[in-house]
PDB file of C-alpha atoms and ligand atoms in Angstrom:
ATOM      1  CA  UNK A 720      -2.069   4.282  17.636  1.00 94.00           C
ATOM      2  CA  UNK A 721      -3.382   2.992  14.679  1.00 96.00           C
ATOM      3  CA  UNK A 722      -3.893  -0.774  14.408  1.00 98.00           C
ATOM      4  CA  UNK A 723      -5.040  -3.563  11.943  1.00 98.00           C
ATOM      5  CA  UNK A 724      -4.650  -6.824  10.803  1.00 98.00           C
ATOM      6  CA  UNK A 725      -5.427  -9.941   8.169  1.00 98.00           C
ATOM      7  CA  UNK A 726      -8.757 -11.424   7.430  1.00 98.00           C
ATOM      8  CA  UNK A 727      -8.328 -14.298   9.858  1.00 98.00           C
ATOM      9  CA  UNK A 728      -6.920 -12.215  12.740  1.00 98.00           C
ATOM     10  CA  UNK A 729      -3.850 -14.592  13.286  1.00 98.00           C
ATOM     11  CA  UNK A 730      -1.631 -11.597  12.221  1.00 98.00           C
ATOM     12  CA  UNK A 731      -2.348  -8.174  13.887  1.00 98.00           C
ATOM     13  CA  UNK A 732      -0.007  -4.936  14.031  1.00 98.00           C
ATOM     14  CA  UNK A 733      -0.057  -1.684  15.462  1.00 98.00           C
ATOM     15  CA  UNK A 734       1.709   1.534  13.960  1.00 97.00           C
ATOM     16  CA  UNK A 735       2.917   4.095  16.369  1.00 96.00           C
ATOM     17  CA  UNK A 736       1.189   7.257  14.665  1.00 95.00           C
ATOM     18  CA  UNK A 737      -1.168   9.607  16.298  1.00 94.00           C
ATOM     19  CA  UNK A 738      -3.127  10.101  13.209  1.00 93.00           C
ATOM     20  CA  UNK A 739      -3.396   8.194  10.165  1.00 94.00           C
ATOM     21  CA  UNK A 740      -0.528   8.146   7.465  1.00 95.00           C
ATOM     22  CA  UNK A 741      -1.408   9.303   3.905  1.00 96.00           C
ATOM     23  CA  UNK A 742      -2.528   6.775   1.047  1.00 97.00           C
ATOM     24  CA  UNK A 743      -2.194   6.446  -2.306  1.00 98.00           C
ATOM     25  CA  UNK A 744      -3.729   4.206  -4.871  1.00 98.00           C
ATOM     26  CA  UNK A 745      -1.754   2.182  -7.539  1.00 97.00           C
ATOM     27  CA  UNK A 746      -3.762   1.250 -10.926  1.00 98.00           C
ATOM     28  CA  UNK A 747      -0.951  -0.623 -12.207  1.00 95.00           C
ATOM     29  CA  UNK A 748      -1.516  -4.002 -13.771  1.00 95.00           C
ATOM     30  CA  UNK A 749       0.931  -5.643 -11.285  1.00 91.00           C
ATOM     31  CA  UNK A 750      -1.300  -4.198  -8.175  1.00 92.00           C
ATOM     32  CA  UNK A 751      -4.605  -5.465 -10.259  1.00 96.00           C
ATOM     33  CA  UNK A 752      -3.118  -8.957 -10.710  1.00 93.00           C
ATOM     34  CA  UNK A 753      -1.628  -9.032  -7.188  1.00 88.00           C
ATOM     35  CA  UNK A 754      -4.817  -7.927  -5.405  1.00 91.00           C
ATOM     36  CA  UNK A 755      -7.106  -9.541  -8.250  1.00 93.00           C
ATOM     37  CA  UNK A 756      -9.018  -6.513  -7.762  1.00 96.00           C
ATOM     38  CA  UNK A 757      -8.852  -3.188  -9.571  1.00 97.00           C
ATOM     39  CA  UNK A 758      -6.197  -1.236  -7.655  1.00 97.00           C
ATOM     40  CA  UNK A 759      -4.251  -1.136  -4.691  1.00 97.00           C
ATOM     41  CA  UNK A 760      -4.510   1.198  -1.667  1.00 97.00           C
ATOM     42  CA  UNK A 761      -1.159   1.629   0.172  1.00 97.00           C
ATOM     43  CA  UNK A 762      -0.168   3.339   3.225  1.00 97.00           C
ATOM     44  CA  UNK A 763       3.470   3.836   3.534  1.00 97.00           C
ATOM     45  CA  UNK A 764       4.833   4.043   7.030  1.00 97.00           C
ATOM     46  CA  UNK A 765       8.090   3.849   8.889  1.00 96.00           C
ATOM     47  CA  UNK A 766       9.426   0.361   9.264  1.00 96.00           C
ATOM     48  CA  UNK A 767      10.599   0.968  12.709  1.00 96.00           C
ATOM     49  CA  UNK A 768       6.578   2.394  14.072  1.00 97.00           C
ATOM     50  CA  UNK A 769       5.302  -0.990  12.909  1.00 98.00           C
ATOM     51  CA  UNK A 770       5.016  -3.651  15.216  1.00 98.00           C
ATOM     52  CA  UNK A 771       3.619  -6.959  13.942  1.00 98.00           C
ATOM     53  CA  UNK A 772       2.315  -9.870  16.366  1.00 98.00           C
ATOM     54  CA  UNK A 773       1.390 -13.478  14.046  1.00 98.00           C
ATOM     55  CA  UNK A 774       3.144 -15.400  11.477  1.00 98.00           C
ATOM     56  CA  UNK A 775       3.875 -13.869   8.401  1.00 98.00           C
ATOM     57  CA  UNK A 776       4.608 -15.536   5.130  1.00 98.00           C
ATOM     58  CA  UNK A 777       7.296 -13.758   2.865  1.00 98.00           C
ATOM     59  CA  UNK A 778       7.934 -13.776  -0.585  1.00 96.00           C
ATOM     60  CA  UNK A 779      10.463 -11.860  -2.657  1.00 96.00           C
ATOM     61  CA  UNK A 780       9.604 -10.641  -6.100  1.00 92.00           C
ATOM     62  CA  UNK A 781      11.664  -8.197  -8.340  1.00 91.00           C
ATOM     63  CA  UNK A 782      10.346  -5.147  -9.264  1.00 86.00           C
ATOM     64  CA  UNK A 783      10.326  -3.386 -12.627  1.00 79.00           C
ATOM     65  CA  UNK A 784      12.982  -0.885 -11.444  1.00 81.00           C
ATOM     66  CA  UNK A 785      15.343  -3.894 -10.811  1.00 88.00           C
ATOM     67  CA  UNK A 786      15.081  -3.919  -6.987  1.00 91.00           C
ATOM     68  CA  UNK A 787      13.333  -6.174  -4.607  1.00 95.00           C
ATOM     69  CA  UNK A 788       9.859  -6.159  -3.093  1.00 94.00           C
ATOM     70  CA  UNK A 789       9.315  -8.182   0.013  1.00 96.00           C
ATOM     71  CA  UNK A 790       5.420  -9.026   0.426  1.00 96.00           C
ATOM     72  CA  UNK A 791       4.425 -10.036   3.780  1.00 97.00           C
ATOM     73  CA  UNK A 792       1.227 -12.570   3.957  1.00 97.00           C
ATOM     74  CA  UNK A 793      -0.557 -13.600   6.785  1.00 98.00           C
ATOM     75  CA  UNK A 794       0.805 -17.445   6.865  1.00 98.00           C
ATOM     76  CA  UNK A 795      -2.713 -18.610   7.808  1.00 98.00           C
ATOM     77  CA  UNK A 796      -5.081 -16.719   5.582  1.00 98.00           C
ATOM     78  CA  UNK A 797      -2.634 -15.406   2.918  1.00 96.00           C
ATOM     79  CA  UNK A 798      -3.887 -11.737   3.319  1.00 96.00           C
ATOM     80  CA  UNK A 799      -1.192  -9.259   1.839  1.00 96.00           C
ATOM     81  CA  UNK A 800      -0.478  -7.250   5.060  1.00 98.00           C
ATOM     82  CA  UNK A 801       2.293  -5.155   3.646  1.00 98.00           C
ATOM     83  CA  UNK A 802       5.609  -4.744   1.818  1.00 97.00           C
ATOM     84  CA  UNK A 803       8.901  -3.288   1.974  1.00 97.00           C
ATOM     85  CA  UNK A 804      10.876  -2.206  -1.273  1.00 93.00           C
ATOM     86  CA  UNK A 805      14.678  -1.911  -1.712  1.00 94.00           C
ATOM     87  CA  UNK A 806      14.083   1.242  -3.595  1.00 90.00           C
ATOM     88  CA  UNK A 807      12.498   3.090  -0.240  1.00 91.00           C
ATOM     89  CA  UNK A 808      14.483   1.450   2.808  1.00 94.00           C
ATOM     90  CA  UNK A 809      13.122   1.740   6.036  1.00 96.00           C
ATOM     91  CA  UNK A 810       9.412   2.006   4.925  1.00 97.00           C
ATOM     92  CA  UNK A 811       6.751  -0.548   5.259  1.00 97.00           C
ATOM     93  CA  UNK A 812       4.142  -0.140   2.481  1.00 97.00           C
ATOM     94  CA  UNK A 813       0.837  -1.210   4.332  1.00 98.00           C
ATOM     95  CA  UNK A 814      -2.147  -2.202   2.698  1.00 97.00           C
ATOM     96  CA  UNK A 815      -4.964   0.463   3.385  1.00 97.00           C
ATOM     97  CA  UNK A 816      -7.545  -2.172   3.707  1.00 97.00           C
ATOM     98  CA  UNK A 817      -6.167  -3.710   6.337  1.00 98.00           C
ATOM     99  CA  UNK A 818      -6.079  -0.902   8.793  1.00 98.00           C
ATOM    100  CA  UNK A 819      -8.948  -0.831  11.513  1.00 98.00           C
ATOM    101  CA  UNK A 820     -10.818   2.112  10.512  1.00 96.00           C
ATOM    102  CA  UNK A 821      -9.868   1.996   6.803  1.00 96.00           C
ATOM    103  CA  UNK A 822     -13.284   3.751   5.692  1.00 96.00           C
ATOM    104  CA  UNK A 823     -11.942   6.862   6.809  1.00 95.00           C
ATOM    105  CA  UNK A 824      -9.120   6.932   4.365  1.00 96.00           C
ATOM    106  CA  UNK A 825      -8.964   8.318   0.832  1.00 95.00           C
ATOM    107  CA  UNK A 826      -6.084   8.239  -1.500  1.00 96.00           C
ATOM    108  CA  UNK A 827      -4.096  11.543  -1.647  1.00 97.00           C
ATOM    109  CA  UNK A 828      -3.187  10.651  -5.290  1.00 98.00           C
ATOM    110  CA  UNK A 829      -3.531   8.056  -8.034  1.00 98.00           C
ATOM    111  CA  UNK A 830      -0.448   6.277  -9.693  1.00 98.00           C
ATOM    112  CA  UNK A 831      -0.409   4.193 -12.976  1.00 97.00           C
ATOM    113  CA  UNK A 832      -3.585   5.930 -13.941  1.00 98.00           C
ATOM    114  CA  UNK A 833      -2.930   5.211 -17.937  1.00 98.00           C
ATOM    115  CA  UNK A 834      -3.900   1.548 -16.958  1.00 98.00           C
ATOM    116  CA  UNK A 835      -6.946   2.382 -14.558  1.00 98.00           C
ATOM    117  CA  UNK A 836      -9.475   0.425 -15.291  1.00 97.00           C
ATOM    118  CA  UNK A 837     -12.208   2.421 -17.570  1.00 97.00           C
ATOM    119  CA  UNK A 838     -14.821   2.256 -14.976  1.00 97.00           C
ATOM    120  CA  UNK A 839     -13.156   4.230 -12.304  1.00 97.00           C
ATOM    121  CA  UNK A 840     -13.638   7.529 -12.715  1.00 97.00           C
ATOM    122  CA  UNK A 841     -11.496   9.646 -10.277  1.00 97.00           C
ATOM    123  CA  UNK A 842     -12.920  12.631  -8.341  1.00 94.00           C
ATOM    124  CA  UNK A 843     -12.584  15.962  -9.953  1.00 94.00           C
ATOM    125  CA  UNK A 844      -9.567  17.719  -9.399  1.00 95.00           C
ATOM    126  CA  UNK A 845      -7.529  14.375  -7.837  1.00 96.00           C
ATOM    127  CA  UNK A 846      -3.992  14.277  -8.166  1.00 97.00           C
ATOM    128  CA  UNK A 847      -2.972  11.853 -10.625  1.00 98.00           C
ATOM    129  CA  UNK A 848      -0.169  10.381 -12.405  1.00 98.00           C
ATOM    130  CA  UNK A 849      -0.061   8.245 -15.863  1.00 97.00           C
ATOM    131  CA  UNK A 850       2.780   6.552 -14.057  1.00 95.00           C
ATOM    132  CA  UNK A 851       4.862   6.700 -10.965  1.00 93.00           C
ATOM    133  CA  UNK A 852       4.725  10.067  -9.038  1.00 95.00           C
ATOM    134  CA  UNK A 853       7.699  12.038  -8.297  1.00 94.00           C
ATOM    135  CA  UNK A 854       9.494  10.565  -5.210  1.00 90.00           C
ATOM    136  CA  UNK A 855       8.586  13.715  -2.803  1.00 93.00           C
ATOM    137  CA  UNK A 856       4.722  12.616  -3.073  1.00 95.00           C
ATOM    138  CA  UNK A 857       5.386   9.336  -1.582  1.00 93.00           C
ATOM    139  CA  UNK A 858       7.804  10.792   1.209  1.00 92.00           C
ATOM    140  CA  UNK A 859       4.875  13.778   2.022  1.00 94.00           C
ATOM    141  CA  UNK A 860       2.656  10.704   2.822  1.00 95.00           C
ATOM    142  CA  UNK A 861       4.843   9.416   5.811  1.00 90.00           C
ATOM    143  CA  UNK A 862       4.006  12.823   7.266  1.00 80.00           C
ATOM    144  CA  UNK A 863       0.332  11.914   7.536  1.00 69.00           C
TER     145      UNK A 863
HETATM  146 ZN1   ZN B1546      -4.697 -14.118   8.829  1.00 72.23          ZN
HETATM  147 ZN1   ZN B1547       0.649  -0.926  -8.770  1.00 72.23          ZN
END
């Protein structure tokens, strides 16, 4: 079982998995804005495997592709915990930095590297895409 939570501890969650799912890093300018940082580190998991306790604040945001992204924040400290996206039903995209033991996670691939901040140097041979990755790359992460 994987566990995690927000900064203040009001929101905690478990993910019914025996090993960490795969993760990816998104270097798009939206993720830079939303995180106030340089990229977002994401762990997609099956929504049914995720059990959350504590109050979430929900914010719905239209996506580039014309869909809807529903962002879930801790209602007390506003840590962004996960989101769902109408383009990827049944999947919860967990912020990898909220996972207990996140230091063991490293991105399987990088997306939107065309807007990656110039000081970030990807490891030699890293799987990277100038914009979105093929759908199969995301799906493969669910298998761990
Ligand atoms: Zn919190
Ligand atoms: Zn992004």
